Amino acid sequence: MSKTFNKLALSAAALLASGSACAAGGAVADEFKWMTFAVFGVIIAITMAITFWAAKTTHTTSEFYAAGRSVSGIQNGWAIAGDYLSAASFLGIAGLISLYGYDGFMYSVGWLVAYITVLLVIAEPCRNIGKYTMGDILAFRNDPKKTKTVAALSTITVSTFYLTAQMVGGGVLIKTLIGIDYEISVIGVGVLMLAYVVFGGMKATTWVQITKAVLLVMASILLVTLVWAPYGFSLPGYLQAVVGDEKVVAQVAKLLGDKAATMTPAELGQRFLEPGLFLKSPIDQISLGMALVLGTAGMPHILMRFFTVPTAQAARLSVIWAMAIIGGFYVLTLFLGTGAAMLVGPAKIASIDAGGNMAGPLLAQFLGGGADSMLGNFMLAFVAAVAFATIVAVVAGLVLAAASAMAHDIYVGVIRGDKATPQEQVVAARVSSVIVGVIAITVGILAKGQNVAHLVALAFAVAASSNLPAVFLTLYWKKCNTTGIIAGMLVGSIAAIGLVLISPNMTYPKAVIKAANKVLDGEPASEAKDAVPAQPGTGFVCELFALEGCKKAEPAKAAEPAKPAKPGTREKLATLKAKLDAATDEAEKTKIQGEFDKVKKSNDKAEEDLKKMAGQTTSLMGLEKPFFLLKNPGLLSIPLGFLMVILGSLLTRDKRADEMWDELYVRQNTGINAEAATAH
């Protein structure tokens, strides 16, 4: 085992070295790339050392799946925080705040509130009832084979959606940060993740999560201290500086467009701290909030963490610590995002990554002295390395959850009827981890260039619509039974996936072609328009579906002045080329060349979109435009999942579910015999 582990460690090091050879471009200047790779190497070496130590003490099934239930409440709290604070939290939220202000911070609030749900209804009962997987919880009082099969399918579905998004996001971020080729970045993430899971199991994954969470919190506190200190750590003083900042005012004016014409700079700055710049539909916000808050309690890699602690008290303690760490971190994102908006500027952040994901790393580089300084690039390297560790650690947790469902629920529980020896179970778990890991790397590479943002929303929506109703009602409703669980999980999953497939998240060729032509050819002049009062819709259903004869409610629109024609990128490029040829001053030439390159980038993107969509008129589902109008399906699919569990349970009888209720009730409240929960 140790020889194989050493070979894999050497492969990871070789991969890192080969990555340096393939690195070109990225946010780090070429002369400082050696330092970036050195910092990456140190952090990877630390995590590999942890895995080597964990591999020597991981032999039994319990040690592989649940770290031998040896993790303390505080340690598990840090590990949960590590699992939860993905690259989306670290880089994505800070980026959204830097570009959209208050609306970006709402994501922080949503994910923090989600943990109250976990603390109140899930953590302690799950630890007391389950053993290694969500299937164990459901199988306690229901038909083991049927519920474990459905639970495993749901776990693998949710993990695959989330895993693909993480792998693609990881490849893109590493390429953007330090210029390593996308494919090598994905393979690097996959190889390291496999090393953690296959050799160290849950113990290595747990300690890698803890290490990464500590590094993440330390880096964030350092950056926030440097951002906030000039204002004497005064919150009103700091927020006033945000409102009055020129870059922030310019960003709000850009987002509001014509509406900004009648607003003062002070009013524009104040809008940055108010809702509505990013999340514009209240119904969509409610749907997204439901999926975030309830989906967290149904995510399989989060549920698994509660099986690693020895007592119910430790489970409660771990959630309290996780809430404190996650809550504290999300408060820090407010300063990271607004600090990046003031010091780096939304325009520069968006020029490197349109989604704003580089806000945190660029802020670190600025605070260290800028793009040309040694300290600035060291700080950027450190933040980039922490982001890399974050991606790998979250992926490892997801692979472990999917592999557990495949090996423990399907192979051991259904195929072998719980008759496998402990050694066979560990082998099955490691083989499943390799299978899931190889699939993750392959799908990650195949998904290059695809928009995978909807997969994250889909993962949370399926978890909230399928897993949570089944787990919650199994734990708290006496009449819940096998038929209800199967009906709820299948209908909840299918509804969530189906609604996303006909939602605005998908690609609609006609809309893409129209937008591309607008970029290339510009817009014609338009006449002045009078103010329009708010228009009521024709019903709530019409706010959700594009039915014939339906009309959505429209907000009031202010009067608009006449607008001159806007030139497209083709005309702009011709004009800039002529200016460039005529320019004689070097400084002027450099300025025009910069504008030319920026316009050409937009032009090339639009041309590429037209080429990609040539001959296409409908989406993957054969639609010309979205039929379901919300971006997140939670508003419909979550109630539907609960309803189907209730109806399925009321319409059928299940003797085992009735008989096991009393034992489940006692165990979920006391934890008695939790360790003996082996074969349900």
XYZ file of C-alpha atoms in Angstrom:
680
model
C 0.000 0.000 0.000
C 2.710 2.482 0.978
C 4.677 1.769 -2.242
C 1.598 2.473 -4.348
C 0.888 5.577 -2.291
C 4.460 6.814 -2.840
C 4.099 6.266 -6.596
C 0.876 8.268 -6.631
C 2.498 11.045 -4.599
C 5.358 11.170 -7.107
C 2.831 11.279 -9.980
C 1.121 14.264 -8.317
C 4.495 16.016 -7.975
C 5.339 15.221 -11.598
C 1.952 16.545 -12.651
C 2.600 19.780 -10.777
C 6.018 20.018 -12.451
C 4.523 19.357 -15.881
C 1.908 21.978 -15.105
C 4.656 24.553 -14.726
C 5.835 23.695 -18.217
C 2.326 24.165 -19.598
C 1.665 27.393 -17.726
C 1.237 30.378 -19.968
C -0.814 33.472 -19.229
C -3.012 33.692 -16.109
C -3.231 36.379 -13.431
C 0.379 35.816 -12.279
C 3.273 37.367 -14.247
C 5.724 34.841 -15.751
C 8.663 35.958 -13.581
C 6.726 35.138 -10.403
C 5.273 31.779 -11.482
C 8.085 29.850 -9.745
C 6.870 31.286 -6.450
C 3.273 30.277 -7.182
C 4.321 26.694 -7.874
C 6.504 26.668 -4.727
C 3.540 27.722 -2.555
C 1.303 25.183 -4.299
C 3.956 22.524 -3.720
C 4.159 23.259 0.019
C 0.375 23.045 0.506
C 0.086 19.867 -1.589
C 2.990 18.330 0.355
C 1.195 19.058 3.651
C -2.013 17.382 2.449
C -0.106 14.379 1.051
C 1.678 13.973 4.397
C -1.729 13.960 6.113
C -2.947 11.305 3.661
C 0.185 9.183 4.261
C -0.441 9.306 8.016
C -4.156 8.518 7.611
C -3.441 5.639 5.197
C -1.435 3.835 7.904
C -4.412 3.906 10.285
C -7.260 3.172 7.840
C -7.978 -0.558 7.676
C -11.611 -1.248 8.640
C -14.898 -0.280 6.977
C -15.737 2.093 9.841
C -12.332 3.785 9.534
C -12.727 4.199 5.759
C -16.309 5.534 5.731
C -16.523 7.311 9.101
C -12.922 7.765 10.356
C -13.687 5.157 13.039
C -16.123 7.678 14.636
C -13.014 9.190 16.218
C -13.470 12.817 15.132
C -14.278 15.267 17.954
C -17.095 17.803 17.723
C -14.725 20.754 17.223
C -12.667 18.901 14.615
C -15.835 17.878 12.761
C -17.079 21.483 12.913
C -13.900 22.664 11.123
C -14.188 19.744 8.655
C -17.840 20.616 7.880
C -16.760 24.217 7.315
C -14.034 22.906 4.987
C -16.590 20.790 3.136
C -19.047 23.657 2.875
C -16.729 26.536 1.979
C -16.191 25.506 -1.631
C -14.557 27.599 -4.326
C -18.045 28.961 -5.032
C -18.170 30.353 -1.490
C -14.583 31.581 -1.359
C -14.142 33.020 -4.837
C -17.717 33.244 -6.149
C -19.407 35.227 -3.360
C -16.554 37.707 -2.965
C -16.736 38.179 -6.734
C -20.502 38.692 -6.760
C -20.235 41.287 -3.961
C -17.447 43.106 -5.818
C -19.661 43.356 -8.922
C -23.208 43.622 -7.501
C -22.839 44.700 -3.844
C -25.709 43.718 -1.510
C -27.196 40.981 -3.749
C -23.934 39.018 -3.625
C -24.023 39.103 0.186
C -27.522 37.536 0.100
C -25.915 34.256 -1.008
C -23.819 34.329 2.170
C -26.933 34.829 4.279
C -28.776 32.002 2.489
C -26.011 29.448 2.997
C -25.556 30.447 6.637
C -29.278 30.139 7.410
C -29.143 26.701 5.777
C -27.104 25.433 8.703
C -29.846 26.306 11.173
C -31.998 23.736 9.323
C -29.198 21.192 9.591
C -28.689 21.893 13.300
C -32.356 21.768 14.248
C -33.647 18.790 12.280
C -30.867 16.699 10.776
C -27.530 16.535 12.610
C -28.253 14.607 15.812
C -30.954 12.172 14.516
C -28.857 11.290 11.460
C -25.848 10.511 13.594
C -27.991 8.334 15.898
C -29.825 6.430 13.140
C -27.368 6.084 10.283
C -24.026 4.393 9.927
C -22.190 5.437 6.752
C -24.672 6.732 4.158
C -28.071 8.374 3.659
C -29.350 4.948 2.568
C -28.661 3.636 6.097
C -30.968 6.303 7.571
C -33.834 5.481 5.209
C -33.363 1.694 5.484
C -33.690 1.699 9.286
C -37.510 1.440 9.218
C -38.224 0.939 5.506
C -37.507 -1.881 3.026
C -33.674 -1.915 3.035
C -33.053 -3.010 -0.564
C -35.586 -0.684 -2.174
C -34.729 2.415 -0.150
C -30.963 1.871 -0.380
C -31.228 1.541 -4.166
C -33.231 4.755 -4.543
C -31.041 6.601 -2.014
C -27.866 5.490 -3.813
C -29.216 6.654 -7.188
C -30.144 10.031 -5.699
C -26.754 10.370 -3.953
C -24.844 9.539 -7.140
C -27.034 11.961 -9.156
C -26.557 14.871 -6.728
C -22.836 14.168 -6.324
C -22.291 13.904 -10.096
C -23.991 17.247 -10.776
C -22.028 19.012 -8.036
C -18.817 17.154 -8.863
C -18.920 18.106 -12.558
C -19.436 21.759 -11.673
C -16.520 21.649 -9.211
C -14.177 19.892 -11.681
C -14.970 22.324 -14.510
C -14.792 25.300 -12.127
C -11.476 24.009 -10.752
C -9.958 23.607 -14.221
C -11.071 27.069 -15.319
C -9.948 28.771 -12.104
C -6.492 27.199 -12.056
C -6.017 28.097 -15.722
C -7.138 31.671 -15.040
C -5.031 32.004 -11.901
C -1.711 30.593 -13.046
C -2.180 29.602 -16.662
C -1.932 25.795 -16.396
C -3.781 24.053 -19.247
C -7.394 23.188 -18.474
C -7.009 19.436 -19.007
C -3.917 19.238 -16.783
C -5.670 21.245 -14.073
C -8.627 18.822 -14.102
C -6.345 15.768 -14.044
C -4.300 17.338 -11.215
C -7.424 17.928 -9.125
C -8.567 14.354 -9.869
C -5.248 12.653 -9.013
C -4.882 14.469 -5.693
C -8.514 13.852 -4.762
C -8.135 10.138 -5.521
C -5.008 9.970 -3.366
C -6.878 11.480 -0.393
C -9.938 9.227 -0.749
C -8.487 5.881 -1.888
C -5.625 5.764 0.623
C -6.843 7.837 3.526
C -10.638 7.448 3.314
C -12.712 9.682 5.573
C -9.825 10.307 8.000
C -7.572 11.864 5.335
C -10.509 13.742 3.796
C -11.468 15.105 7.235
C -7.973 16.385 8.092
C -7.455 17.835 4.619
C -10.774 19.678 5.091
C -9.634 20.970 8.499
C -6.254 22.136 7.131
C -7.873 23.855 4.197
C -10.534 25.538 6.370
C -7.868 26.906 8.758
C -5.783 28.249 5.835
C -8.879 29.767 4.230
C -9.994 31.535 7.399
C -6.436 32.764 8.152
C -6.001 34.167 4.627
C -9.405 35.873 4.761
C -8.793 37.435 8.200
C -5.437 38.796 7.002
C -6.971 40.377 3.894
C -9.930 41.843 5.808
C -7.589 43.311 8.446
C -5.566 45.059 5.744
C -8.742 46.331 4.011
C -10.523 47.521 7.162
C -7.576 48.926 9.180
C -7.329 52.262 7.275
C -10.850 53.085 8.550
C -9.995 52.404 12.203
C -12.147 49.227 12.074
C -15.234 51.448 11.980
C -18.098 49.775 10.063
C -20.022 53.038 9.326
C -16.805 54.699 8.200
C -15.940 51.770 5.934
C -19.402 51.536 4.338
C -19.417 55.306 3.761
C -16.124 54.888 1.883
C -17.735 52.166 -0.265
C -20.688 54.423 -1.106
C -18.404 57.313 -2.070
C -15.895 55.303 -4.126
C -15.613 56.327 -7.808
C -15.165 52.755 -9.098
C -18.261 51.595 -7.207
C -20.331 54.530 -8.523
C -19.190 53.784 -12.089
C -20.124 50.093 -11.721
C -23.645 50.906 -10.458
C -24.119 53.419 -13.287
C -23.097 50.705 -15.773
C -25.519 48.176 -14.258
C -28.466 50.592 -14.151
C -27.920 51.969 -17.661
C -30.353 54.739 -18.602
C -31.904 54.759 -15.121
C -28.634 56.141 -13.739
C -28.920 59.322 -15.809
C -31.116 61.075 -13.232
C -29.239 59.871 -10.122
C -26.477 61.664 -8.185
C -23.128 59.927 -7.439
C -24.184 59.569 -3.782
C -27.441 57.853 -4.787
C -25.587 55.533 -7.165
C -23.097 54.567 -4.438
C -25.955 53.927 -2.002
C -27.617 51.572 -4.550
C -24.538 49.307 -4.262
C -25.632 48.518 -0.693
C -29.272 47.918 -1.669
C -30.969 44.879 -3.317
C -31.912 44.607 -6.974
C -28.686 44.925 -8.969
C -28.333 41.143 -9.534
C -31.383 39.301 -8.176
C -34.305 41.056 -9.853
C -37.207 38.588 -9.566
C -38.630 38.202 -6.021
C -40.216 34.801 -6.864
C -36.901 33.504 -8.229
C -35.167 34.711 -5.054
C -37.640 32.768 -2.892
C -37.152 29.637 -5.025
C -33.352 29.947 -4.858
C -33.500 30.557 -1.096
C -35.613 27.418 -0.554
C -33.153 25.291 -2.546
C -30.113 26.696 -0.707
C -31.593 26.455 2.785
C -33.263 23.040 2.403
C -30.806 21.553 -0.102
C -27.889 21.819 2.287
C -29.660 19.490 4.716
C -30.012 16.928 1.926
C -26.481 17.043 0.462
C -25.007 13.535 0.900
C -21.416 14.646 1.589
C -22.689 16.925 4.377
C -24.894 14.161 5.886
C -21.907 11.758 5.938
C -19.915 14.081 8.180
C -22.243 13.398 11.129
C -21.320 9.695 11.122
C -17.705 10.527 12.023
C -18.368 11.752 15.578
C -18.611 9.395 18.580
C -21.672 10.878 20.346
C -24.861 12.817 19.654
C -23.494 15.653 21.798
C -20.438 15.821 19.520
C -22.779 16.012 16.477
C -24.553 19.042 17.976
C -21.235 20.634 18.967
C -19.843 20.133 15.460
C -22.791 21.988 13.885
C -22.454 24.879 16.349
C -18.733 25.193 15.535
C -19.455 24.877 11.813
C -22.095 27.628 12.032
C -19.692 29.922 13.895
C -16.862 29.338 11.397
C -19.066 29.508 8.290
C -20.987 32.531 9.651
C -17.775 34.363 10.540
C -16.327 33.583 7.120
C -19.379 34.858 5.267
C -19.197 38.150 7.207
C -15.591 38.421 6.001
C -16.773 38.031 2.379
C -18.564 41.389 2.741
C -15.201 43.094 3.271
C -13.403 40.959 0.671
C -15.963 41.821 -2.013
C -16.400 45.524 -1.256
C -12.642 45.890 -0.648
C -11.935 44.402 -4.076
C -14.546 46.733 -5.608
C -12.826 49.813 -4.128
C -9.161 48.840 -4.443
C -9.058 46.710 -7.603
C -12.215 47.918 -9.320
C -15.132 45.936 -10.859
C -13.950 46.686 -14.418
C -10.517 45.093 -13.881
C -11.992 42.125 -11.986
C -14.506 41.452 -14.787
C -11.813 41.837 -17.460
C -9.957 38.795 -16.045
C -13.067 36.743 -15.231
C -16.580 37.862 -16.206
C -18.090 36.130 -13.162
C -15.855 38.083 -10.758
C -14.170 34.946 -9.379
C -10.761 36.630 -9.332
C -11.844 39.376 -6.895
C -10.255 37.719 -3.825
C -6.908 36.776 -5.448
C -6.588 40.201 -7.144
C -7.356 41.931 -3.829
C -4.539 39.907 -2.208
C -2.160 40.919 -4.996
C -3.111 44.604 -4.605
C -2.720 44.578 -0.813
C 0.713 42.961 -1.142
C 1.980 45.783 -3.321
C 0.534 45.135 -6.791
C 1.209 43.002 -9.864
C 4.908 43.932 -10.042
C 5.844 43.342 -6.397
C 7.264 40.183 -4.813
C 4.936 40.356 -1.784
C 1.882 41.028 -3.930
C 2.528 37.949 -6.035
C 3.333 35.878 -2.958
C -0.050 36.791 -1.456
C -1.803 36.027 -4.719
C 0.053 32.681 -4.869
C -1.022 31.840 -1.326
C -4.685 32.663 -1.998
C -4.536 30.732 -5.292
C -3.048 27.701 -3.527
C -5.766 27.836 -0.858
C -8.377 27.991 -3.639
C -6.771 24.928 -5.227
C -6.807 23.050 -1.906
C -10.441 24.106 -1.466
C -11.482 22.625 -4.796
C -9.604 19.365 -4.229
C -10.964 18.928 -0.693
C -14.610 19.512 -1.692
C -14.251 17.143 -4.645
C -12.770 14.498 -2.324
C -15.815 14.758 -0.027
C -18.193 14.382 -2.971
C -16.331 11.380 -4.402
C -16.384 9.699 -0.992
C -20.169 10.217 -0.764
C -20.814 8.823 -4.275
C -18.414 5.897 -3.765
C -20.050 5.053 -0.425
C -23.468 4.909 -2.070
C -22.109 2.696 -4.839
C -20.123 0.320 -2.611
C -21.984 0.297 0.729
C -25.598 0.704 -0.455
C -25.612 -1.037 -3.856
C -22.818 -3.657 -3.684
C -22.848 -4.590 -0.007
C -26.481 -3.773 0.887
C -28.394 -4.814 -2.252
C -26.170 -7.218 -4.228
C -24.467 -9.006 -1.306
C -27.371 -8.662 1.140
C -25.078 -7.247 3.871
C -23.028 -10.478 3.787
C -19.689 -8.996 2.691
C -16.684 -9.231 5.018
C -15.138 -5.982 6.341
C -12.130 -6.502 4.057
C -14.360 -6.957 0.992
C -16.265 -3.797 1.944
C -13.067 -1.716 2.115
C -11.880 -3.084 -1.239
C -15.300 -2.327 -2.767
C -15.158 1.222 -1.367
C -11.676 1.859 -2.803
C -12.585 0.410 -6.218
C -15.784 2.522 -6.265
C -13.748 5.624 -5.386
C -11.427 4.999 -8.345
C -14.417 4.462 -10.678
C -16.124 7.668 -9.496
C -12.813 9.562 -9.673
C -12.080 8.456 -13.244
C -15.647 9.360 -14.268
C -15.260 12.781 -12.606
C -11.989 13.485 -14.462
C -13.443 12.303 -17.795
C -16.679 14.289 -17.439
C -14.688 17.309 -16.264
C -12.509 17.244 -19.395
C -15.473 16.584 -21.733
C -17.387 19.502 -20.189
C -14.633 21.983 -21.135
C -16.141 25.260 -22.289
C -19.666 24.296 -21.188
C -21.805 26.458 -18.925
C -22.104 24.292 -15.817
C -23.481 26.930 -13.436
C -26.925 25.348 -13.607
C -25.501 22.051 -12.324
C -24.851 23.598 -8.886
C -28.433 24.873 -8.714
C -29.605 21.461 -9.908
C -27.600 19.606 -7.229
C -29.120 21.711 -4.440
C -32.604 21.479 -5.977
C -32.477 17.657 -6.263
C -31.091 17.359 -2.727
C -33.887 19.580 -1.368
C -36.664 17.954 -3.451
C -35.633 14.299 -3.134
C -33.300 13.659 -0.187
C -34.635 16.070 2.429
C -38.350 15.075 2.262
C -37.369 11.387 2.531
C -34.934 11.854 5.432
C -37.077 14.403 7.313
C -40.347 12.432 7.141
C -38.610 9.116 7.917
C -37.273 10.691 11.104
C -40.341 12.631 12.227
C -43.555 11.119 10.733
C -44.869 7.838 12.076
C -46.910 6.967 8.959
C -44.009 7.435 6.540
C -43.201 4.194 4.717
C -41.257 2.635 1.825
C -43.765 3.489 -0.918
C -43.846 7.131 0.156
C -40.042 7.339 0.250
C -39.636 5.868 -3.239
C -42.438 8.016 -4.715
C -41.115 11.203 -3.076
C -37.491 10.673 -4.079
C -38.275 9.719 -7.689
C -40.854 12.464 -8.287
C -38.774 15.096 -6.439
C -35.661 14.285 -8.500
C -37.460 14.043 -11.829
C -39.396 17.277 -11.191
C -36.230 19.208 -10.258
C -34.246 17.906 -13.247
C -37.176 18.289 -15.657
C -37.916 21.891 -14.650
C -34.253 22.893 -15.006
C -34.167 21.362 -18.507
C -36.969 23.734 -19.638
C -35.761 26.752 -17.618
C -33.676 29.826 -18.579
C -30.558 27.931 -17.397
C -30.409 26.048 -20.705
C -28.951 27.437 -23.945
C -31.524 28.755 -26.450
C -29.912 29.223 -29.895
C -32.251 32.014 -31.093
C -31.485 34.122 -27.999
C -27.731 33.504 -28.348
C -27.792 34.410 -32.066
C -29.821 37.584 -31.358
C -27.380 38.680 -28.634
C -24.356 37.918 -30.830
C -25.770 39.930 -33.762
C -26.466 42.817 -31.375
C -22.798 42.793 -30.329
C -21.533 42.584 -33.928
C -23.957 44.996 -35.631
C -24.889 47.363 -32.777
C -28.316 48.844 -32.058
C -30.406 51.268 -34.188
C -31.452 54.678 -32.849
C -34.655 54.701 -30.779
C -37.224 57.377 -30.030
C -38.032 58.779 -26.597
C -40.411 56.643 -24.514
C -42.973 57.794 -21.928
C -43.000 56.400 -18.380
C -45.004 53.165 -18.054
C -46.840 52.292 -14.785
C -46.526 48.819 -13.253
C -48.519 46.193 -15.151
C -50.294 43.396 -13.232
C -49.878 39.814 -14.434
C -52.693 37.433 -15.347
C -52.071 35.035 -12.442
C -49.470 33.286 -10.318
C -49.141 30.376 -12.790
C -48.179 32.887 -15.461
C -45.230 33.989 -13.275
C -43.933 30.400 -13.441
C -44.818 29.111 -16.929
C -44.874 30.644 -20.426
C -48.430 29.494 -21.196
C -50.362 30.796 -24.193
C -52.352 33.928 -23.315
C -50.337 34.463 -20.126
C -48.841 37.800 -19.190
C -46.194 38.309 -16.503
C -46.380 41.209 -14.063
C -44.100 44.054 -15.128
C -42.592 46.706 -12.807
C -43.019 50.430 -13.518
C -40.623 51.846 -16.095
C -39.242 55.384 -16.025
C -39.400 57.639 -19.100
C -36.494 57.159 -21.504
C -34.915 59.840 -23.685
C -34.251 59.252 -27.383
C -31.124 57.171 -27.963
C -28.667 57.464 -30.821
C -27.601 54.373 -32.764
C -24.894 52.268 -31.077
C -22.130 50.929 -33.336
C -21.334 47.200 -33.258
C -17.919 45.651 -32.759
C -17.349 45.317 -36.537
C -17.706 49.082 -37.023
C -15.717 49.832 -33.863
C -12.835 47.611 -34.987
C -12.660 49.349 -38.370
C -12.631 52.782 -36.681
C -9.974 51.764 -34.133
C -7.828 50.189 -36.873
C -7.885 53.462 -38.797
C -6.965 55.404 -35.646
C -4.172 52.960 -34.903
C -2.691 53.355 -38.398
C -2.865 57.135 -38.143
C -1.436 57.413 -34.607
C 2.216 58.500 -34.281
C 2.634 58.869 -30.504
C 3.620 55.586 -28.803
C 1.493 56.243 -25.701
C -1.540 56.931 -27.873
C -0.841 53.798 -29.943
C -0.689 51.684 -26.779
C -3.995 53.124 -25.561
C -5.752 52.498 -28.889
C -4.278 48.982 -29.123
C -5.704 48.222 -25.652
C -9.180 49.340 -26.763
C -8.793 47.394 -30.021
C -7.897 44.172 -28.164
C -10.856 44.576 -25.798
C -13.354 45.102 -28.646
C -11.798 42.241 -30.659
C -12.284 39.893 -27.701
C -16.036 40.691 -27.667
C -16.174 40.404 -31.463
C -14.456 36.987 -31.467
C -16.773 35.706 -28.733
C -19.865 36.797 -30.705
C -18.476 35.265 -33.938
C -17.770 32.029 -32.075
C -21.340 31.974 -30.687
C -22.790 32.448 -34.177
C -20.609 29.628 -35.544
C -21.532 27.335 -32.663
C -25.283 27.978 -33.041
C -25.373 27.913 -36.858
C -28.400 25.953 -38.099
C -29.839 25.481 -34.597
C -33.173 26.917 -33.500
C -34.138 24.976 -30.391
C -32.640 23.933 -27.047
C -31.703 20.414 -25.985
C -35.396 19.875 -25.133
C -36.639 21.234 -28.481
C -37.774 24.625 -27.113
C -37.158 28.021 -28.712
C -37.472 29.814 -25.351
C -37.818 28.799 -21.671
C -41.186 27.271 -20.723
C -40.476 27.322 -16.968
C -39.590 30.927 -16.150
C -37.632 30.555 -12.884
C -33.923 29.748 -12.780
C -34.345 27.507 -9.742
C -37.102 24.848 -9.573
C -37.188 24.607 -5.743
C -40.471 26.527 -5.370
C -42.341 23.685 -7.137
C -40.135 20.595 -6.850
C -39.582 20.770 -3.059
C -43.315 20.859 -2.097
C -43.913 18.166 -4.744
C -41.275 15.906 -3.147
C -42.880 16.287 0.315
C -46.393 15.795 -1.130
C -45.484 12.534 -2.862
C -43.906 11.078 0.302
C -47.108 11.928 2.206
C -49.502 10.588 -0.459
C -47.483 7.408 -1.058
C -47.386 6.713 2.671
C -51.097 7.411 3.267
C -52.236 5.238 0.359
C -50.247 2.118 1.332
C -49.487 0.110 4.463
C -45.998 -1.024 5.513
C -45.813 -3.308 8.536
C -42.039 -2.908 9.002
C -42.235 0.910 8.955
C -44.937 0.835 11.675
C -43.121 -1.713 13.860
C -39.752 0.065 13.704
C -41.155 3.518 14.537
C -40.836 3.181 18.331
C -37.227 1.972 18.105
C -36.355 4.742 15.661
C -37.986 7.357 17.904
C -36.007 6.225 20.937
C -32.727 5.919 19.081
C -32.933 9.251 17.240
C -33.540 11.024 20.548
C -31.070 9.106 22.714
C -28.433 7.563 20.433
C -28.734 4.220 22.253
C -27.219 1.359 20.172
C -26.112 3.785 17.464
C -22.807 1.946 17.120
C -24.657 -1.315 16.480
C -26.474 0.078 13.450
C -24.810 -2.284 11.039
C -27.234 -4.357 9.024
C -30.680 -2.864 8.665
